[in-house]
Each structure stands twice: as structure tokens, then as C-alpha cells.
XYZ file of C-alpha atoms in Angstrom:
644
model
C -31.680 65.759 -67.483
C -28.613 63.802 -68.270
C -28.271 60.417 -66.594
C -25.004 59.705 -64.842
C -23.590 56.204 -65.157
C -21.256 54.815 -62.495
C -18.931 52.008 -63.495
C -17.550 49.838 -60.719
C -14.307 48.065 -61.531
C -12.601 45.375 -59.469
C -9.279 46.308 -57.960
C -6.263 45.142 -59.869
C -4.784 43.529 -56.846
C -7.713 41.127 -56.443
C -8.413 39.598 -59.879
C -11.736 37.867 -60.254
C -10.686 35.724 -63.162
C -9.580 32.217 -62.229
C -7.148 32.286 -65.132
C -4.835 34.670 -63.282
C -4.267 33.299 -59.776
C -2.278 35.359 -57.333
C 1.286 34.313 -56.683
C 1.609 34.198 -52.928
C 4.750 32.915 -51.274
C 3.754 29.907 -49.202
C 5.087 29.247 -45.752
C 7.908 26.773 -45.363
C 6.377 23.473 -44.270
C 9.068 23.073 -41.617
C 11.465 25.474 -39.919
C 14.190 25.008 -37.344
C 14.235 26.849 -34.037
C 17.085 29.119 -35.147
C 15.166 30.372 -38.205
C 11.973 30.711 -36.188
C 13.757 32.931 -33.701
C 15.155 35.135 -36.476
C 11.842 34.988 -38.377
C 13.549 34.099 -41.638
C 12.665 31.491 -44.213
C 14.103 28.030 -43.579
C 14.982 25.542 -46.320
C 15.389 22.534 -44.048
C 12.636 20.722 -45.940
C 14.713 20.863 -49.156
C 18.155 20.227 -47.713
C 17.159 17.498 -45.296
C 19.806 17.600 -42.556
C 20.782 21.225 -42.023
C 19.329 24.442 -43.348
C 21.406 27.071 -45.113
C 21.087 29.657 -42.335
C 22.348 27.284 -39.667
C 25.160 26.077 -41.913
C 26.331 29.604 -42.677
C 26.160 30.697 -39.029
C 27.630 27.378 -37.813
C 24.896 26.655 -35.258
C 23.002 23.513 -34.338
C 19.941 23.021 -36.544
C 17.189 21.695 -34.299
C 13.482 21.293 -34.994
C 10.917 21.513 -32.214
C 7.982 19.139 -32.086
C 4.827 20.310 -33.811
C 2.087 21.794 -31.669
C -0.715 20.745 -33.951
C -3.260 18.405 -32.464
C -4.796 16.759 -35.535
C -6.296 13.345 -35.130
C -4.546 10.908 -37.443
C -6.478 7.764 -38.111
C -4.396 4.695 -38.924
C -5.909 2.732 -41.812
C -4.629 0.222 -44.339
C -6.694 1.650 -47.214
C -6.128 4.973 -48.909
C -8.751 7.635 -48.837
C -10.326 8.213 -52.217
C -10.393 11.928 -51.579
C -7.202 13.800 -52.334
C -6.381 16.906 -50.327
C -8.306 16.071 -47.154
C -6.883 15.124 -43.780
C -9.853 13.111 -42.502
C -10.625 9.448 -42.960
C -14.073 7.898 -43.010
C -14.189 5.495 -40.066
C -16.580 3.184 -41.895
C -14.033 2.582 -44.657
C -11.360 1.142 -42.359
C -10.550 -2.474 -43.196
C -8.148 -5.044 -41.897
C -4.532 -4.413 -42.888
C -3.648 -6.084 -46.148
C 0.030 -5.228 -46.210
C 2.922 -7.097 -44.771
C 4.108 -6.125 -41.286
C 6.330 -3.098 -41.250
C 4.825 -1.435 -44.378
C 2.959 1.843 -44.656
C 0.642 2.769 -47.505
C -0.044 6.432 -48.202
C -1.591 8.764 -50.730
C -0.771 12.380 -51.601
C -1.944 15.023 -49.169
C -0.891 18.417 -48.006
C 2.503 19.129 -46.547
C 1.265 19.914 -43.079
C 0.008 16.394 -42.494
C 3.468 15.075 -43.249
C 4.845 17.306 -40.537
C 2.315 16.028 -38.033
C 3.446 12.486 -38.715
C 7.123 13.179 -37.967
C 6.945 12.136 -34.298
C 5.098 8.997 -35.370
C 7.747 8.113 -37.904
C 10.555 8.501 -35.384
C 8.830 6.168 -32.933
C 8.946 3.129 -35.193
C 11.649 0.529 -35.176
C 14.074 -0.497 -37.884
C 11.550 -2.769 -39.504
C 9.293 0.156 -40.359
C 9.263 1.058 -44.062
C 7.840 4.138 -45.751
C 6.551 4.262 -49.319
C 8.376 6.941 -51.266
C 6.310 7.005 -54.475
C 3.860 9.951 -54.737
C 1.417 7.936 -56.890
C -1.423 6.218 -55.064
C -1.855 2.428 -54.846
C 1.882 1.791 -55.244
C 3.948 0.152 -52.516
C 7.660 0.417 -51.923
C 9.810 0.000 -48.843
C 12.367 2.321 -47.410
C 14.295 1.496 -44.286
C 13.959 3.941 -41.451
C 17.354 4.605 -39.958
C 16.046 6.696 -37.055
C 16.573 10.334 -36.382
C 18.159 12.529 -33.871
C 15.839 14.366 -31.499
C 13.585 16.700 -33.425
C 15.229 16.114 -36.815
C 13.464 14.981 -39.995
C 16.025 12.922 -41.919
C 13.561 10.061 -42.309
C 11.206 12.250 -44.400
C 12.585 12.281 -47.914
C 12.710 15.714 -49.588
C 11.605 14.086 -52.830
C 8.267 13.103 -51.317
C 6.915 16.134 -49.498
C 3.311 14.917 -49.732
C 2.155 12.130 -47.449
C -1.466 11.282 -47.081
C -3.286 9.199 -44.570
C -1.008 6.494 -43.187
C -1.739 2.908 -42.342
C 0.506 1.105 -39.905
C 0.337 -2.404 -38.574
C -0.148 -2.396 -34.780
C 1.908 -4.216 -32.144
C 5.191 -2.706 -33.231
C 8.059 -2.701 -30.743
C 7.683 0.536 -28.755
C 11.306 0.392 -27.582
C 13.672 0.013 -30.550
C 16.828 0.134 -28.413
C 18.708 -3.057 -27.733
C 17.901 -3.463 -24.046
C 17.972 -6.792 -22.210
C 14.659 -8.422 -21.532
C 15.107 -8.059 -17.768
C 14.759 -4.272 -18.209
C 11.169 -3.159 -17.722
C 9.587 -1.247 -20.648
C 9.757 2.519 -20.482
C 6.795 4.396 -19.055
C 4.229 5.081 -21.819
C 3.835 8.632 -20.518
C 7.321 9.512 -21.757
C 7.134 11.444 -25.017
C 8.850 10.157 -28.113
C 11.057 13.222 -28.412
C 12.270 12.614 -24.848
C 13.048 8.989 -25.660
C 14.974 10.004 -28.751
C 16.949 12.541 -26.754
C 17.750 10.015 -24.027
C 18.858 7.496 -26.624
C 21.097 10.070 -28.304
C 22.652 10.953 -24.928
C 23.406 7.302 -24.182
C 20.965 6.923 -21.295
C 19.906 3.508 -22.604
C 23.463 2.294 -23.193
C 24.470 -0.664 -21.035
C 27.832 -2.438 -20.755
C 28.291 -5.841 -22.267
C 27.663 -9.127 -20.437
C 30.410 -9.819 -17.891
C 31.310 -6.147 -17.489
C 27.720 -5.395 -16.563
C 27.777 -8.264 -14.086
C 30.950 -6.931 -12.431
C 29.417 -3.493 -11.883
C 26.233 -4.930 -10.385
C 28.198 -7.259 -8.086
C 30.327 -4.347 -6.854
C 27.198 -2.361 -6.057
C 25.655 -5.125 -3.955
C 28.981 -5.924 -2.292
C 30.098 -2.477 -1.116
C 26.927 -0.364 -0.895
C 24.801 -2.698 1.232
C 26.212 -1.517 4.623
C 24.819 1.958 3.891
C 21.618 0.699 2.268
C 20.103 -2.342 4.009
C 17.206 -2.228 1.540
C 19.528 -3.102 -1.346
C 18.965 -6.838 -1.661
C 19.740 -8.825 -4.787
C 16.981 -11.386 -4.346
C 14.299 -8.692 -4.048
C 15.493 -6.398 -6.826
C 16.845 -8.867 -9.373
C 15.633 -12.245 -8.193
C 17.802 -14.878 -9.829
C 18.390 -13.040 -13.083
C 21.771 -13.423 -14.712
C 22.389 -9.811 -15.731
C 25.333 -10.863 -17.886
C 22.909 -12.473 -20.371
C 20.527 -10.437 -22.509
C 18.001 -13.304 -22.646
C 16.040 -14.235 -25.733
C 12.924 -12.207 -26.583
C 10.847 -15.375 -26.778
C 11.803 -16.248 -23.182
C 10.820 -13.258 -21.048
C 12.274 -12.928 -17.567
C 10.109 -13.599 -14.556
C 11.681 -10.600 -12.778
C 12.296 -7.201 -14.351
C 13.965 -4.016 -13.167
C 13.600 -0.423 -14.310
C 16.293 1.215 -16.407
C 16.617 4.073 -13.878
C 17.489 1.831 -10.934
C 19.766 -0.325 -13.064
C 21.775 2.674 -14.283
C 21.959 3.959 -10.693
C 23.339 0.590 -9.605
C 25.956 0.743 -12.353
C 26.901 4.226 -11.149
C 27.278 3.074 -7.539
C 29.276 0.002 -8.528
C 31.644 1.942 -10.799
C 33.392 3.394 -7.712
C 34.448 -0.042 -6.434
C 34.972 -2.132 -9.553
C 38.464 -3.099 -10.673
C 40.265 -0.802 -13.075
C 40.561 -3.466 -15.788
C 36.767 -3.552 -16.072
C 36.685 0.196 -16.665
C 39.442 -0.100 -19.244
C 37.342 -2.614 -21.147
C 34.540 -0.042 -21.076
C 36.907 2.570 -22.594
C 36.860 4.793 -19.516
C 40.238 6.447 -18.824
C 39.603 6.615 -15.070
C 37.065 5.809 -12.404
C 36.172 9.471 -12.237
C 35.035 9.479 -15.842
C 33.162 6.216 -15.362
C 31.283 7.526 -12.331
C 30.488 10.781 -14.099
C 29.177 8.987 -17.189
C 26.934 6.554 -15.303
C 25.710 9.309 -12.996
C 24.740 11.501 -15.946
C 22.718 8.658 -17.458
C 20.834 8.034 -14.222
C 20.228 11.737 -13.726
C 18.763 12.118 -17.222
C 16.473 9.146 -16.714
C 15.207 10.597 -13.447
C 14.652 14.042 -14.950
C 12.486 12.553 -17.716
C 10.409 10.329 -15.379
C 10.958 7.129 -17.312
C 10.237 4.896 -14.307
C 6.924 4.695 -12.483
C 7.863 2.249 -9.716
C 8.017 4.231 -6.480
C 10.170 1.679 -4.674
C 12.750 1.593 -7.457
C 12.791 5.384 -7.747
C 13.461 5.642 -4.002
C 16.325 3.150 -4.303
C 17.765 5.046 -7.269
C 17.674 8.370 -5.412
C 19.602 6.893 -2.488
C 22.214 5.466 -4.847
C 22.579 8.819 -6.578
C 23.262 10.439 -3.188
C 26.768 8.964 -3.443
C 27.549 11.679 -6.002
C 29.443 14.671 -4.664
C 32.180 15.971 -6.927
C 31.607 19.661 -7.538
C 30.748 21.976 -4.606
C 28.887 24.248 -7.034
C 26.683 21.418 -8.304
C 23.129 22.083 -7.151
C 22.236 18.409 -7.625
C 24.680 16.702 -5.296
C 24.271 14.358 -2.328
C 22.064 16.655 -0.242
C 19.732 17.289 -3.195
C 19.117 13.586 -3.818
C 18.506 12.958 -0.118
C 15.911 15.738 -0.147
C 14.288 14.309 -3.276
C 14.126 10.892 -1.643
C 12.513 12.290 1.512
C 9.943 14.122 -0.623
C 9.018 11.009 -2.629
C 8.993 8.847 0.502
C 6.490 11.168 2.149
C 4.276 11.058 -0.927
C 4.450 7.275 -1.072
C 3.931 6.857 2.674
C 7.030 4.778 3.393
C 6.968 5.499 7.119
C 3.309 4.503 7.422
C 3.951 1.289 5.474
C 6.968 0.538 7.673
C 4.856 0.827 10.825
C 1.903 -1.187 9.516
C 1.785 -4.971 9.753
C 1.782 -6.598 6.323
C 3.985 -9.002 4.344
C 6.127 -6.208 2.890
C 6.786 -4.438 6.182
C 10.418 -5.579 6.318
C 11.207 -4.039 2.939
C 9.737 -0.665 3.895
C 11.527 -0.679 7.247
C 14.828 -1.324 5.529
C 14.035 1.334 2.935
C 13.246 3.882 5.653
C 16.411 3.076 7.587
C 18.466 3.236 4.396
C 17.320 6.819 3.956
C 18.013 7.524 7.638
C 21.581 6.189 7.361
C 22.330 8.091 4.174
C 20.827 11.291 5.582
C 22.941 11.057 8.749
C 26.185 10.323 6.889
C 25.635 13.054 4.296
C 24.798 15.547 7.047
C 27.967 14.537 8.856
C 30.118 14.997 5.772
C 28.613 18.330 4.702
C 27.917 19.696 8.203
C 24.203 20.053 7.509
C 21.130 19.585 9.635
C 19.618 16.110 9.144
C 16.180 15.914 7.571
C 14.951 12.740 9.274
C 14.688 12.929 13.055
C 11.918 10.551 14.096
C 13.205 6.995 13.880
C 10.860 4.055 13.639
C 11.500 0.772 15.503
C 15.015 -0.541 14.978
C 15.759 -3.149 12.356
C 15.923 -6.792 13.339
C 17.316 -9.819 11.466
C 13.716 -10.831 10.731
C 13.394 -7.778 8.474
C 16.065 -9.159 6.112
C 15.556 -11.893 3.491
C 18.205 -14.176 5.003
C 17.040 -17.554 3.767
C 18.645 -19.207 0.792
C 16.771 -19.992 -2.376
C 16.995 -23.697 -1.601
C 16.866 -24.926 1.973
C 16.224 -23.237 5.298
C 19.761 -22.608 6.493
C 20.960 -19.050 6.954
C 24.027 -17.898 5.125
C 26.745 -16.559 7.375
C 27.607 -13.763 4.998
C 24.001 -12.604 4.754
C 23.711 -12.637 8.546
C 26.949 -10.654 8.923
C 25.729 -8.134 6.374
C 22.385 -7.757 8.145
C 24.074 -7.331 11.542
C 26.437 -4.753 10.090
C 23.502 -2.754 8.703
C 21.722 -2.869 12.065
C 24.837 -1.646 13.893
C 25.268 1.133 11.336
C 21.659 2.223 11.839
C 22.167 2.330 15.618
C 25.303 4.418 15.202
C 23.542 6.816 12.831
C 21.002 7.610 15.549
C 23.878 9.067 17.569
C 25.213 10.792 14.446
C 21.802 12.311 13.791
C 21.472 13.611 17.342
C 25.004 15.011 17.279
C 24.504 16.850 13.998
C 21.000 18.064 14.881
C 22.264 20.266 17.688
C 25.815 20.922 16.593
C 27.011 24.229 17.983
C 29.784 26.590 16.942
C 33.107 26.675 18.830
C 32.090 29.964 20.433
C 28.814 28.457 21.681
C 29.564 24.907 22.869
C 26.627 22.588 23.491
C 25.329 22.094 27.015
C 27.489 19.801 29.095
C 24.624 17.487 29.977
C 23.794 16.919 26.296
C 27.426 16.121 25.498
C 27.638 13.684 28.385
C 24.344 12.053 27.404
C 25.436 11.485 23.796
C 28.849 10.347 24.988
C 27.225 7.682 27.155
C 25.129 6.484 24.208
C 28.194 6.231 21.998
C 30.080 4.296 24.670
C 27.144 1.925 25.048
C 27.080 1.379 21.279
C 30.833 0.694 21.249
C 30.614 -1.838 24.084
C 27.705 -3.622 22.403
C 29.548 -3.719 19.113
C 32.728 -5.118 20.644
C 30.828 -7.814 22.536
C 28.698 -8.821 19.564
C 29.418 -12.438 18.698
C 28.462 -11.940 15.050
C 30.626 -8.914 14.281
C 33.070 -8.260 17.144
C 35.400 -5.325 16.963
C 38.353 -7.708 16.698
C 37.296 -8.744 13.177
C 37.567 -5.510 11.225
C 39.970 -7.296 8.878
C 38.827 -10.872 9.211
C 40.287 -12.876 6.363
C 37.322 -15.190 5.840
C 34.933 -12.273 5.431
C 34.161 -10.612 2.125
C 35.793 -7.338 1.210
C 32.463 -5.547 1.368
C 31.838 -6.588 4.985
C 35.443 -5.833 5.945
C 35.406 -2.346 4.447
C 31.972 -1.713 5.954
C 33.257 -2.555 9.434
C 36.283 -0.338 8.960
C 34.226 2.647 7.864
C 31.745 2.100 10.674
C 34.387 2.173 13.419
C 36.055 5.176 11.738
C 32.679 6.913 11.724
C 32.291 6.172 15.431
C 35.588 7.851 16.323
C 34.797 10.773 14.032
C 31.519 11.336 15.863
C 33.407 11.246 19.178
C 35.792 13.971 18.028
C 32.936 16.012 16.533
C 31.002 15.814 19.800
C 33.850 16.874 22.094
C 35.712 19.283 19.828
C 33.565 22.395 20.567
C 34.287 22.007 24.290
C 38.064 22.117 23.841
C 38.467 24.226 20.720
C 39.733 27.210 22.713
C 42.241 25.145 24.676
C 43.261 22.581 22.083
C 46.763 24.049 21.815
C 48.179 24.420 25.341
C 51.718 24.848 26.644
C 51.600 21.390 28.161
C 49.089 18.544 28.329
C 46.552 19.263 31.011
C 47.550 22.850 31.742
C 44.687 25.294 31.970
C 42.010 22.596 31.614
C 39.473 21.414 34.093
C 38.721 17.737 34.697
C 35.821 17.629 32.240
C 37.710 19.588 29.610
C 40.714 17.321 30.042
C 38.467 14.290 29.603
C 37.100 15.722 26.365
C 40.638 16.517 25.222
C 41.747 12.927 25.826
C 38.746 11.565 23.940
C 39.459 13.787 20.944
C 43.136 12.806 20.845
C 42.243 9.125 21.182
C 39.730 9.371 18.352
C 42.263 11.140 16.128
C 44.841 8.481 16.836
C 42.393 5.644 16.149
C 41.256 7.056 12.809
C 44.891 7.531 11.774
C 45.725 3.924 12.672
C 42.743 2.618 10.732
C 43.623 4.772 7.711
C 47.175 3.417 7.790
C 45.867 -0.156 7.949
C 43.587 0.465 4.971
C 46.562 1.665 2.943
C 48.754 -1.268 3.941
C 46.092 -3.892 3.258
C 45.243 -2.474 -0.169
C 41.613 -1.728 0.695
C 41.751 1.911 -0.327
C 40.240 1.023 -3.713
C 37.018 -0.051 -2.008
C 36.535 3.016 0.194
C 33.534 5.247 -0.357
C 33.348 8.996 0.167
C 32.657 8.271 3.840
C 36.416 7.822 4.173
C 36.850 11.510 3.305
C 34.297 12.428 5.963
C 36.279 10.527 8.604
C 39.837 11.494 7.671
C 39.334 15.216 7.039
C 38.432 16.162 10.669
C 41.294 13.983 11.871
C 43.762 15.746 9.594
C 42.490 19.133 10.763
C 43.091 18.270 14.433
C 46.521 16.853 13.609
C 47.314 20.137 11.900
C 46.478 21.953 15.136
C 48.624 19.515 17.109
C 51.625 20.551 15.026
C 51.520 23.914 16.779
C 51.996 22.260 20.150
C 55.337 22.968 21.862
C 55.471 19.353 23.035
C 58.017 17.654 20.791
C 56.560 14.163 21.117
C 53.025 15.289 20.237
C 54.394 17.350 17.352
C 56.387 14.481 15.844
C 53.610 11.921 16.210
C 51.044 14.294 14.708
C 53.326 14.969 11.733
C 53.673 11.228 11.075
C 49.932 10.607 11.229
C 49.179 13.693 9.160
C 51.352 12.303 6.384
C 49.338 9.092 6.594
C 46.060 10.983 6.298
C 47.362 12.934 3.319
C 48.400 9.718 1.565
C 44.933 8.342 2.286
C 43.265 11.385 0.726
C 45.663 11.307 -2.210
C 44.716 7.727 -3.042
C 41.025 8.529 -2.728
C 41.586 11.509 -5.017
C 42.193 9.084 -7.878
C 38.463 8.284 -7.820
C 36.779 11.229 -6.109
C 37.269 14.847 -7.064
C 36.111 15.884 -3.594
C 39.092 14.136 -2.019
C 41.472 15.918 -4.361
C 39.925 19.282 -3.454
C 40.166 18.510 0.273
C 43.799 17.497 -0.097
C 44.561 20.727 -1.945
C 43.025 22.794 0.845
C 44.953 20.813 3.443
C 48.249 21.367 1.656
C 47.480 25.065 1.352
C 46.847 25.240 5.107
C 50.153 23.487 5.802
C 52.032 25.872 3.518
C 50.327 28.905 5.022
C 51.185 27.783 8.549
C 54.830 27.245 7.514
C 54.853 23.821 9.127
C 57.387 21.262 7.998
C 56.185 17.713 7.358
C 59.576 16.294 6.456
C 60.257 12.692 7.377
C 61.883 12.484 10.775
C 63.434 9.561 12.580
C 60.350 9.078 14.691
C 58.849 5.686 15.328
C 55.062 5.836 15.624
C 54.105 5.098 19.157
C 52.789 1.716 20.023
C 49.308 1.074 21.195
C 50.414 1.057 24.832
C 51.570 4.661 24.406
C 48.338 5.888 22.878
C 46.376 8.374 24.976
C 43.636 6.745 27.026
C 43.274 3.751 24.724
C 41.260 1.050 26.401
C 40.643 -1.259 23.439
C 43.473 -2.519 21.270
C 41.879 -2.854 17.817
C 44.946 -2.154 15.727
C 46.871 -5.033 17.355
C 44.363 -7.333 15.686
C 45.422 -6.472 12.149
C 47.805 -9.426 12.198
C 46.728 -12.748 10.767
C 45.271 -14.898 13.516
C 47.345 -17.889 14.548
């Protein structure tokens, strides 16, 4: 019987001989997001700045952070084993290289990719050895990279082994003043690089920075009683960067500081913005707002109190109606964070910091009421805590025990604004449509509260109504008083307008109206007249440059009612309304130079005038004197003259 022999041969595709290794195409050690999405080979590692695919298709070449989670041990000695990614912990010695140097040995390409985020986090003093031979040192300056890019990894040295880096390097390589608190360590390096590339850490120079901060404290304080220079900045001179060897006793977060620059950019002089290379105040506000918004989105600040302040300052942004992150959004974010932090509970408890939390809570209440009034929204905060008192404000000077008059006036103004905003909140909480007017008893009740507030304000010895334009007061206090009294009259017209909306245009004054309706009509016309007089005084005194967006909130309802008055058959009412409407339109036009919202409102108002075919040509009509104003009991606008 013949024996059959079977011969087993190895497949040709899997050679067993080590002399003929297979030629497999290795993966690219690094690939951009564009090539990853197309699943094509990327040559970014060879070209350095931009791969061929992105250059041919003219797209942005961006590299995402690696997802590998390898533990990289920092050591000053090279591992004797080549090709491994681990380091024996017992072989770690004290660093023997000069600060800022890194010693490495050859290793695989993947380890070099894992070290890319580490390389981008070092400062300018960091140097990388470029020679592939072990035990050789050379220095190469790291110029930094854009977010996710790998320019600092030389294509000539694709192999980097275990790295050794001297500790205590500067974690924040940007040139920030020493009074800026270090960034939160939880922020990733790629986020920091992106923020730096977007200019979020850019600050104006010396005196320009000081001017923006001063404008913020001067003109924003009436709406934010919690904004106090001594508590937030202490006695820091923000115009000086301070030496690194002399750290500041008081520091502030970059988020709050950028928000303060944004708020102050609306009131600073135009020459300051020209020195900052901003063509207009609109562009300056937009630039500073974008920086603060980026810093908030990336959670670079961990101080709850400063974050709450920054959110209130960012609520002054309202330019685009389609912007989902406008004033109402920031108010909602502040309310959410305040509930998490327990601001209301801290404001009610008795402790040394109670005054700060009370002022912070009332700052949110004031901003919520004013934003709701401007946007016709329901207020979020409806349960006020005890009213502010002068004891809640840091009124004492740094040296001595005497109270500053300006600080006392500013504190009293904030308290009066908070009292007025309670009436604003109640008015906007139950605002009804013209077809469903509010109950008469509610209107009368709120009207009595507003009258009581007005009488108390006029009789106040610290800030009487006769000092809206007092010449020895600062511009911030003067403008704050003006806007507060304009807000009062706007609330009056908002409260009584639903009751008379159907009979606003009548054949003659008083015809077809009952006594209560006629009373509401007189109050609305008086409020419209008062706001128009105050707007005219602001224009004549040159204070329009220091008006906030609250001026739009006050003048727009007045202009709308004046537009309805133009349809009245009464010649005197028609002519006077046309004159005051021109004043309101000039007011909105000047505000439109700084606020896009004012320009949009003015455009809608002009369109309504054109559609109604109403002529606003200048007529030989002298605006009526105060004695001819309807039901005017107080004569504020006679006090615009310089006192004798």
C-alpha cells in the first residue's frame, strides 16, 4: 500500500522568514479634522502648518486634541530603553538641566502626539531639544501655536521620547497685569489657546484701561448698587501692570474685568476709543462684549460673586433682536446662579457680608425690572427682601470716619431706584392688553404707590427732584437722576395707557370720557410731556453721550403716544405733539450712534410716520410753557437753569 505524503506550505501572503518583512502602509501620526472626515491620508506631519488636502480645497486645517489617555511621567533622565512609553519611577532623579530645557530620547511617533497639548501650555522660555540622538541637549524657542495646531513640533524630529520638564513654570503665558487673578485650573489648555487667539485676554493699555473702568463705576452704579470700587478693586491702580515681584493685595477675575470694560465702553469719551483703534462705540461695545461672553462660556472664573456681577453687566447688551443671548438671557443666567449660590438666603442672614449680598440681590432686582420694562416681559424676581439702607453701603473713606457726599448721594440714588423698581415690577407683572385693561382698583393702588414715591423723592433732602442737573454733582449721579425720573413717568403712562387706549384720540379733550378715564388721560399726557421735556434738556446739556439703553425704554413709549396725538383734530395738541415728537426722534438718533437698538427703533418710528402720512415739518409753534402743561403740579423743567 502506497503511503501518501501531505506537504503543508505557508501562504505566500504571510512569509515566515524575517528577511522579507511585509510592507504595510502605516497610519499618519497626525491628521486634521477635514482629512478625518473624508477618511483620506493627511500629510500635516510633513508639511507642518497646512496639509495638502486643506490647501487644495482652501479650507481651515484644524487638529483636534488627542483622545489618548497615556500617563506621561516627567523626568530629567532619559530612559535606557528605546521604544517604550513607560518610565521606571525608581530611576527619577532631581533635574540636572537649566530651567526651561527639556531632555528627550527617541520613541514612537504616537507619544509625540500625546505631548502636543503639553508643549502648547509652556511659556516662551520653554525650549525643546531637536536632535534625535540621545544625551544631546539643544534649545529651540517655542513660539506658541494656534488652537489645535502643531507648529511647535518640528517635522525633522518626529520621534520624541520621555520628556523631562522643570516644574513651577508660568501657567499663564499671556501678558496680564498682576491684579488679574490666575485662570481656573479646570480650564483646558486648548480652551485657553482658543481664548488667547480670539483676544479674550487682551486688555487696553494703562490710562485707556483706567478710563474704561472709571466710566463703568461712574455711570453703571445707579442700576447696580453692588458695584463698588473699594470692594471689587480695593485701592489698585488699574493703569499700572505692577511688577511680578510685587503681587497685588487685591485681585479680580478676568471675566468681571472684561465685563466692566464692556459696560464702561458705552460711556467713555470717543478719543479713548480712537486710541484703542475702534471706529465707533458700537464696535467697541461689541468687541468687549464678545470677549466677556467667551470667557463666561469657557468657565474661566470660579468666583460666584464676580460671575454674578459679570452677568448683570452683560445684561446691558441688546443690539440684535434675533440674538438669543441678549439682556433677558443674562438676567435669567444670573437668577439661576444666584439661586444655586443662595444669594437671597445670605442677604437675609446676619453676618459681616450681609450688606454686599443685599446690594447684589437688589442689583438683580433693578436690572430685571428695567429689562422687563424695556422688552415688555414678565419679571423673574417678585419677592423682594428688606429694602436697602445706607448702612448696607461701604460709605466710609479709606482714611478717616467722615462720609463722602458723593458716595452718600450715589447710595441714596440706588435706594430710590430700588423703591421705584418695586412699582415697575408690580406694573409689569400684571400688565394687560388694551382689550383687557387691568382692574381699576389695581391701577389706583399702583398709582397711589407711585405718587407716594414721587412725593418722597421730591422731599428728600439728599436728592431732591430740583437737582436733576445740579452742577456740583458728578455726571453719573446727574444722568442717574434724569433716567430715574424719566422711568417714573414712563411707568405712569404704561400703567394708565390700557384704560384709555380706546379713547386716546377723541374729537375734543374730555369728550366721551368718564371722570376716571379723563384722570388717566391727563396723567398719560402729563407723563408724555415730562419725558419730552427731560429728553430735550438732555440734548441741550450734552448729556446724551452718557445715556444708557434705559433712555430708549423711556422715549419710545412717549414717541408712540405723541404719534397718536398727531391724529387729534385739536390744532394745539397736534402742533405741540409734532414739536415734541421731533425732539424724541433727535434723542433716538443720537443714541443710535452707540446702540443699534435705538437705530432700529428710530427706523420703525419713521416708517410709522410715513405710513400714516403725517407731516412733521417745522412750524412756527412755540413749545408751551410749563404753566400750560396739562395737570402739571411740579415744575421740574424750570430748574434746569443755573441757580443764582
